[in-house]
Short mmCIF file of C-alpha atoms and ligand atoms in Angstrom, two decimals:
data_model
loop_
_atom_site.label_atom_id
_atom_site.label_comp_id
_atom_site.label_asym_id
_atom_site.label_seq_id
_atom_site.Cartn_x
_atom_site.Cartn_y
_atom_site.Cartn_z
CA MET A 1 7.20 -13.10 31.28
CA THR A 2 4.77 -14.33 33.92
CA CYS A 3 1.49 -15.77 32.68
CA PRO A 4 0.57 -13.59 29.68
CA LYS A 5 -2.98 -12.36 29.18
CA VAL A 6 -4.71 -13.26 25.95
CA TYR A 7 -8.08 -12.31 24.46
CA VAL A 8 -9.77 -14.53 21.85
CA THR A 9 -12.43 -12.62 19.94
CA ARG A 10 -14.70 -15.62 19.21
CA GLU A 11 -15.21 -19.14 20.52
CA LEU A 12 -12.80 -21.45 18.65
CA PRO A 13 -12.29 -25.22 18.41
CA GLN A 14 -11.43 -26.42 21.95
CA LYS A 15 -8.06 -27.85 20.98
CA ALA A 16 -6.70 -24.37 20.31
CA LEU A 17 -8.22 -22.86 23.45
CA SER A 18 -6.71 -25.65 25.57
CA MET A 19 -3.27 -24.95 24.06
CA LEU A 20 -3.59 -21.31 25.02
CA LYS A 21 -4.98 -22.05 28.49
CA GLU A 22 -1.93 -24.19 29.34
CA GLU A 23 0.34 -21.18 28.96
CA CYS A 24 -1.80 -18.07 29.35
CA GLU A 25 -4.66 -16.41 31.15
CA VAL A 26 -7.32 -16.60 28.47
CA GLU A 27 -10.54 -14.68 28.01
CA VAL A 28 -12.92 -15.59 25.18
CA ASN A 29 -15.73 -13.49 23.69
CA PRO A 30 -18.79 -14.96 25.47
CA HIS A 31 -21.22 -14.00 22.70
CA ASP A 32 -22.13 -15.99 19.61
CA ARG A 33 -21.41 -12.95 17.43
CA PRO A 34 -18.46 -10.69 16.67
CA LEU A 35 -17.56 -8.11 19.31
CA THR A 36 -18.87 -4.60 18.81
CA ARG A 37 -16.26 -1.91 18.37
CA LEU A 38 -16.77 -0.86 21.96
CA GLU A 39 -16.40 -4.42 23.24
CA LEU A 40 -13.27 -4.91 21.17
CA LYS A 41 -11.78 -1.73 22.61
CA LYS A 42 -12.44 -3.00 26.12
CA ALA A 43 -11.15 -6.48 25.31
CA ILE A 44 -7.82 -5.25 24.00
CA GLU A 45 -7.10 -2.84 26.86
CA ASP A 46 -5.06 -5.04 29.14
CA VAL A 47 -3.80 -8.02 27.13
CA ASP A 48 -0.41 -9.13 25.84
CA GLY A 49 -1.81 -11.11 22.96
CA LEU A 50 -4.91 -10.98 20.77
CA LEU A 51 -6.32 -13.83 18.71
CA CYS A 52 -8.74 -12.13 16.32
CA LEU A 53 -10.93 -12.81 13.30
CA LEU A 54 -11.48 -11.23 9.91
CA THR A 55 -14.56 -9.56 11.40
CA ASP A 56 -12.40 -7.52 13.83
CA GLN A 57 -11.04 -4.22 12.50
CA ILE A 58 -7.61 -3.78 14.04
CA ASP A 59 -6.43 -0.23 13.43
CA ALA A 60 -4.21 2.46 14.95
CA GLU A 61 -6.97 3.86 17.15
CA LEU A 62 -7.51 0.45 18.71
CA LEU A 63 -3.82 -0.35 19.10
CA ASP A 64 -3.22 2.94 20.90
CA LEU A 65 -5.48 1.75 23.71
CA ASN A 66 -2.85 -0.75 24.81
CA PRO A 67 0.87 0.04 24.49
CA LYS A 68 1.82 -3.32 26.00
CA LEU A 69 0.08 -5.40 23.28
CA LYS A 70 2.80 -7.61 21.85
CA VAL A 71 1.30 -10.15 19.49
CA ILE A 72 -1.73 -10.48 17.19
CA ALA A 73 -2.68 -13.80 15.62
CA ASN A 74 -5.30 -13.50 12.90
CA TYR A 75 -7.55 -16.54 12.44
CA ALA A 76 -7.51 -16.27 8.63
CA VAL A 77 -5.06 -16.25 5.78
CA GLY A 78 -6.36 -12.85 4.60
CA TYR A 79 -5.39 -9.98 6.87
CA ASP A 80 -6.99 -6.94 5.25
CA ASN A 81 -8.81 -6.40 8.58
CA ILE A 82 -5.50 -5.45 10.20
CA GLU A 83 -3.52 -2.24 9.68
CA LEU A 84 -0.20 -4.01 9.43
CA LYS A 85 1.87 -0.82 9.21
CA ALA A 86 0.30 0.52 12.40
CA CYS A 87 1.17 -2.77 14.15
CA THR A 88 4.76 -2.68 12.93
CA GLU A 89 5.16 0.94 14.05
CA ARG A 90 4.06 -0.11 17.53
CA GLY A 91 6.31 -3.18 17.65
CA ILE A 92 3.40 -5.64 17.46
CA ALA A 93 4.06 -8.94 15.68
CA VAL A 94 1.20 -10.12 13.45
CA SER A 95 0.56 -13.57 11.99
CA ASN A 96 -2.01 -15.32 9.78
CA THR A 97 -2.96 -18.93 8.93
CA PRO A 98 -1.70 -19.74 5.42
CA GLY A 99 -1.69 -23.16 3.77
CA VAL A 100 -4.11 -25.07 6.00
CA LEU A 101 -7.24 -23.78 4.26
CA THR A 102 -6.03 -23.99 0.66
CA GLU A 103 -7.73 -27.24 -0.41
CA THR A 104 -10.96 -26.55 1.49
CA THR A 105 -11.32 -23.13 -0.15
CA ALA A 106 -10.52 -24.58 -3.58
CA ASP A 107 -13.25 -27.18 -3.02
CA LEU A 108 -15.83 -24.50 -2.23
CA THR A 109 -14.75 -22.52 -5.29
CA TRP A 110 -15.59 -25.53 -7.42
CA ALA A 111 -18.83 -26.14 -5.55
CA LEU A 112 -19.95 -22.58 -6.38
CA LEU A 113 -18.81 -22.86 -9.99
CA MET A 114 -20.71 -26.09 -10.51
CA SER A 115 -23.78 -24.91 -8.58
CA VAL A 116 -24.25 -21.80 -10.65
CA ALA A 117 -23.43 -23.40 -14.01
CA ARG A 118 -25.72 -26.39 -13.42
CA ARG A 119 -28.41 -24.43 -11.55
CA ILE A 120 -28.23 -26.67 -8.48
CA VAL A 121 -29.80 -24.19 -6.06
CA GLU A 122 -32.64 -23.34 -8.47
CA GLY A 123 -33.19 -27.07 -9.01
CA ASP A 124 -33.24 -27.74 -5.28
CA LYS A 125 -35.83 -25.01 -4.65
CA PHE A 126 -37.91 -26.21 -7.59
CA THR A 127 -37.92 -29.81 -6.40
CA ARG A 128 -38.65 -28.99 -2.74
CA ALA A 129 -41.53 -26.75 -3.83
CA GLY A 130 -43.16 -29.79 -5.46
CA ASN A 131 -42.76 -28.37 -8.97
CA TYR A 132 -41.07 -31.47 -10.39
CA GLU A 133 -44.15 -32.97 -12.00
CA ASN A 134 -42.54 -34.54 -15.04
CA TRP A 135 -39.16 -34.75 -16.73
CA GLY A 136 -38.73 -32.19 -19.50
CA PRO A 137 -36.13 -31.75 -22.24
CA MET A 138 -35.98 -28.00 -21.62
CA MET A 139 -36.15 -28.02 -17.84
CA LEU A 140 -33.42 -26.13 -15.89
CA LEU A 141 -30.85 -26.19 -18.66
CA GLY A 142 -27.42 -25.09 -17.51
CA LYS A 143 -23.97 -24.80 -19.03
CA ASP A 144 -21.27 -27.40 -19.53
CA ILE A 145 -18.10 -27.14 -17.51
CA SER A 146 -16.02 -29.89 -19.11
CA GLY A 147 -13.81 -28.71 -21.93
CA LYS A 148 -14.41 -25.01 -21.20
CA THR A 149 -11.88 -22.32 -20.33
CA LEU A 150 -11.22 -21.40 -16.72
CA GLY A 151 -9.53 -18.06 -15.98
CA ILE A 152 -7.85 -17.77 -12.59
CA VAL A 153 -6.98 -14.30 -11.33
CA GLY A 154 -4.29 -14.63 -8.67
CA MET A 155 -2.19 -17.78 -8.92
CA GLY A 156 -1.19 -18.20 -5.30
CA ARG A 157 -1.75 -21.31 -3.18
CA ILE A 158 -5.55 -21.34 -3.60
CA GLY A 159 -5.40 -20.40 -7.29
CA GLU A 160 -3.07 -23.37 -7.87
CA ALA A 161 -5.36 -25.74 -5.98
CA VAL A 162 -8.30 -24.57 -8.11
CA ALA A 163 -6.23 -25.08 -11.28
CA LYS A 164 -5.31 -28.66 -10.27
CA ARG A 165 -8.97 -29.58 -9.97
CA ALA A 166 -9.67 -28.25 -13.49
CA LYS A 167 -7.59 -31.07 -14.98
CA GLY A 168 -10.37 -33.49 -14.09
CA PHE A 169 -12.71 -31.44 -16.27
CA ASP A 170 -10.36 -31.26 -19.26
CA MET A 171 -10.44 -27.49 -19.08
CA GLU A 172 -8.03 -25.05 -20.58
CA VAL A 173 -6.72 -23.01 -17.64
CA LEU A 174 -5.58 -19.43 -18.13
CA TYR A 175 -4.19 -17.32 -15.33
CA TYR A 176 -3.21 -13.77 -14.56
CA ASP A 177 -0.98 -12.74 -11.70
CA LEU A 178 1.38 -9.85 -11.05
CA GLU A 179 4.18 -12.39 -11.27
CA ARG A 180 4.28 -14.96 -14.01
CA LYS A 181 5.16 -18.52 -12.93
CA ASP A 182 8.20 -20.21 -14.44
CA ARG A 183 7.78 -22.61 -17.34
CA VAL A 184 8.17 -25.72 -15.20
CA LYS A 185 5.36 -24.63 -12.88
CA GLU A 186 3.13 -23.65 -15.80
CA GLN A 187 3.66 -27.08 -17.35
CA GLU A 188 3.16 -28.91 -14.09
CA LEU A 189 -0.19 -27.18 -13.54
CA SER A 190 -1.12 -27.07 -17.26
CA ILE A 191 -1.77 -23.33 -17.03
CA LYS A 192 -1.22 -20.56 -19.57
CA TYR A 193 -0.43 -16.97 -18.70
CA ARG A 194 -2.64 -14.20 -20.11
CA GLU A 195 -2.76 -10.46 -19.61
CA PHE A 196 -5.67 -9.53 -17.35
CA ASP A 197 -7.92 -8.12 -20.10
CA THR A 198 -7.25 -11.06 -22.41
CA LEU A 199 -8.15 -13.51 -19.66
CA LEU A 200 -11.42 -11.65 -19.05
CA GLN A 201 -12.25 -11.87 -22.76
CA GLU A 202 -11.34 -15.54 -23.24
CA ALA A 203 -12.54 -17.35 -20.11
CA ASP A 204 -15.90 -19.08 -19.67
CA PHE A 205 -15.44 -19.15 -15.89
CA ILE A 206 -13.40 -16.58 -13.98
CA SER A 207 -12.34 -17.28 -10.42
CA LEU A 208 -10.77 -14.64 -8.18
CA HIS A 209 -7.97 -15.52 -5.75
CA VAL A 210 -6.27 -12.25 -4.90
CA PRO A 211 -5.72 -10.65 -1.50
CA LEU A 212 -7.66 -7.44 -0.83
CA ASN A 213 -5.47 -4.34 -0.94
CA SER A 214 -5.53 -0.92 -2.58
CA ALA A 215 -4.54 -2.45 -5.94
CA THR A 216 -7.25 -5.13 -5.95
CA GLU A 217 -10.18 -3.16 -4.50
CA ASN A 218 -12.88 -3.03 -7.23
CA LEU A 219 -10.62 -5.03 -9.54
CA ILE A 220 -13.81 -6.22 -11.21
CA SER A 221 -15.96 -3.24 -12.09
CA GLU A 222 -17.91 -1.98 -15.11
CA ARG A 223 -15.06 -2.15 -17.63
CA GLU A 224 -14.01 -5.66 -16.60
CA LEU A 225 -17.57 -7.02 -16.63
CA GLU A 226 -18.02 -5.58 -20.11
CA LEU A 227 -14.90 -7.39 -21.28
CA MET A 228 -16.24 -10.73 -20.06
CA LYS A 229 -18.27 -12.94 -22.38
CA GLU A 230 -22.04 -12.72 -21.95
CA SER A 231 -21.94 -16.48 -21.37
CA ALA A 232 -19.27 -16.29 -18.66
CA TYR A 233 -19.55 -16.89 -14.91
CA LEU A 234 -17.71 -15.05 -12.14
CA ILE A 235 -16.70 -16.88 -8.96
CA ASN A 236 -15.37 -15.12 -5.86
CA THR A 237 -14.07 -16.84 -2.74
CA SER A 238 -11.39 -14.22 -1.96
CA ARG A 239 -12.68 -10.92 -0.57
CA GLY A 240 -15.92 -9.16 -1.50
CA ALA A 241 -14.46 -5.72 -2.12
CA VAL A 242 -12.46 -7.10 -5.06
CA ILE A 243 -15.75 -6.75 -6.98
CA ASP A 244 -17.87 -3.62 -7.29
CA GLU A 245 -21.01 -5.40 -6.12
CA GLN A 246 -23.51 -2.79 -7.28
CA VAL A 247 -22.13 -2.94 -10.80
CA LEU A 248 -22.18 -6.74 -10.62
CA VAL A 249 -25.87 -6.78 -9.67
CA TYR A 250 -26.59 -4.59 -12.69
CA ALA A 251 -24.56 -6.85 -15.00
CA LEU A 252 -26.24 -10.02 -13.70
CA ARG A 253 -29.70 -8.51 -13.95
CA ASN A 254 -29.13 -7.33 -17.52
CA GLY A 255 -27.50 -10.50 -18.81
CA GLU A 256 -24.11 -8.88 -19.32
CA ILE A 257 -22.62 -12.05 -17.83
CA ALA A 258 -24.32 -15.40 -17.29
CA GLY A 259 -23.99 -15.76 -13.55
CA ALA A 260 -21.92 -15.58 -10.40
CA GLY A 261 -20.98 -17.74 -7.43
CA LEU A 262 -20.11 -15.64 -4.40
CA ASP A 263 -18.89 -16.55 -0.93
CA VAL A 264 -17.73 -13.06 0.05
CA TYR A 265 -19.30 -9.58 -0.09
CA GLU A 266 -18.23 -5.98 -0.26
CA ASP A 267 -19.92 -5.02 3.01
CA GLU A 268 -20.17 -8.34 4.82
CA PRO A 269 -22.47 -9.64 6.13
CA LYS A 270 -24.75 -7.27 4.17
CA LEU A 271 -25.54 -8.01 0.54
CA THR A 272 -25.96 -5.27 -2.03
CA PRO A 273 -29.72 -4.72 -2.60
CA GLY A 274 -30.99 -6.85 -5.45
CA LEU A 275 -28.24 -9.48 -5.29
CA ALA A 276 -30.22 -12.05 -3.32
CA LYS A 277 -33.20 -11.71 -5.70
CA LEU A 278 -31.27 -12.92 -8.74
CA ASN A 279 -31.60 -16.53 -9.87
CA ASN A 280 -28.29 -16.51 -11.74
CA VAL A 281 -26.24 -16.09 -8.59
CA VAL A 282 -25.38 -18.59 -5.88
CA VAL A 283 -24.49 -17.04 -2.53
CA THR A 284 -22.86 -18.63 0.51
CA PRO A 285 -21.95 -16.95 3.83
CA HIS A 286 -18.11 -16.81 3.65
CA ILE A 287 -17.64 -20.53 4.25
CA GLY A 288 -14.57 -21.09 2.04
CA SER A 289 -12.57 -22.61 4.89
CA ALA A 290 -15.52 -23.98 6.82
CA SER A 291 -14.77 -27.67 7.28
CA ILE A 292 -14.30 -29.16 10.75
CA ASP A 293 -10.71 -30.24 10.03
CA THR A 294 -9.65 -26.98 8.43
CA ARG A 295 -11.19 -24.72 11.05
CA THR A 296 -9.44 -26.81 13.73
CA LYS A 297 -6.11 -26.52 11.91
CA MET A 298 -6.57 -22.77 11.53
CA ALA A 299 -7.30 -22.42 15.24
CA THR A 300 -4.28 -24.45 16.37
CA MET A 301 -2.07 -22.61 13.90
CA ALA A 302 -3.26 -19.25 15.23
CA ALA A 303 -2.68 -20.47 18.82
CA GLU A 304 0.84 -21.67 17.93
CA ASN A 305 1.59 -18.33 16.34
CA LEU A 306 0.34 -16.43 19.36
CA LEU A 307 2.24 -18.57 21.88
CA ALA A 308 5.49 -18.34 19.90
CA GLY A 309 5.23 -14.55 19.73
CA LEU A 310 4.44 -14.25 23.43
CA GLN A 311 7.37 -16.52 24.33
CA ASP A 312 9.79 -14.52 22.13
CA GLU A 313 10.23 -17.45 19.81
CA GLU A 314 10.15 -17.26 16.02
CA MET A 315 6.50 -16.88 14.97
CA PRO A 316 5.88 -19.46 12.22
CA ASN A 317 3.65 -17.19 10.13
CA LEU A 318 4.92 -13.75 10.95
CA LEU A 319 3.58 -11.16 8.48
CA ASN A 320 5.75 -8.22 9.53
CA PRO A 321 9.31 -9.47 10.12
CA GLU A 322 10.47 -5.82 10.20
CA VAL A 323 9.04 -5.73 13.71
CA LEU A 324 12.01 -7.79 14.90
CA ASP A 325 14.52 -5.08 13.85
C1 DGY B 1 -9.39 -16.44 5.22
O1 DGY B 1 -8.75 -17.25 5.90
O2 DGY B 1 -8.91 -15.38 4.82
C2 DGY B 1 -10.80 -16.81 4.87
O3 DGY B 1 -11.47 -15.80 4.27
C3 DGY B 1 -11.55 -17.34 6.07
O4 DGY B 1 -11.03 -18.55 6.38
#
């Protein structure tokens, strides 16, 4: 192929853009915001490769605008923004960025867990507002983390990294996953398998690490929140739609659970009305992987994937190998 054309849907770390520019004709979204649907349609029209983000909805209607599109590299490990089947049907290879963001996302999971349990954000606001006039035995009391039970839903790479960190807090770690780990792995990570409902009933902190798909959408809804202890906290750094957010707001407001730490939302970047008003929730703007090193690694990994696909080489993180048949 002569110089392939590539569109990058958002400014990325320069290292990745330079890699692409050495081999391709590259256009980058000039705005400091995601492309509108119309802009995305225009951007995709004439390119061989697309490097896109979780904010870009890649569906059949869009793909049909460009029959020569060959490769899509998603700048994320999650790829629920892409209709994979539609890509495969059109012979388009799709990749993601697994592995490089595992530790960074596990760190943020713990930051949220600790912030909500120890009321860090409330304490920060209180102190900045000049309300810290004297030390008090009953001021901003939170919950202990050490020695408590952590329930991890989804024991993939990030779930495992979260579990490893729990050892430092002498926690009992329970997990639920569609596939149970073997004994050796369970021992190595000091984790115990539980059925989903049992985990919800036993854990003091529940952290979600599942991909978003039809089976996990609204995985946490009214029934699940009712099963949780009133003293329990829910942490979500996976995808927002795994939780029914309206039901969660109700549960948090009415003390059905103690609190939540959320980095992702059902209808990002919008928050369900009422959520931001609650003191027992800590909210961050989908920054699970947002460290300088990790975002650079994600960008270079996405660029490598895209270049390999365009050059008919094996794509390191190909999601739909059937496309090669
Ligand atoms: C992902 O990679 O799926 C995260 O949500 C963003 O880094």
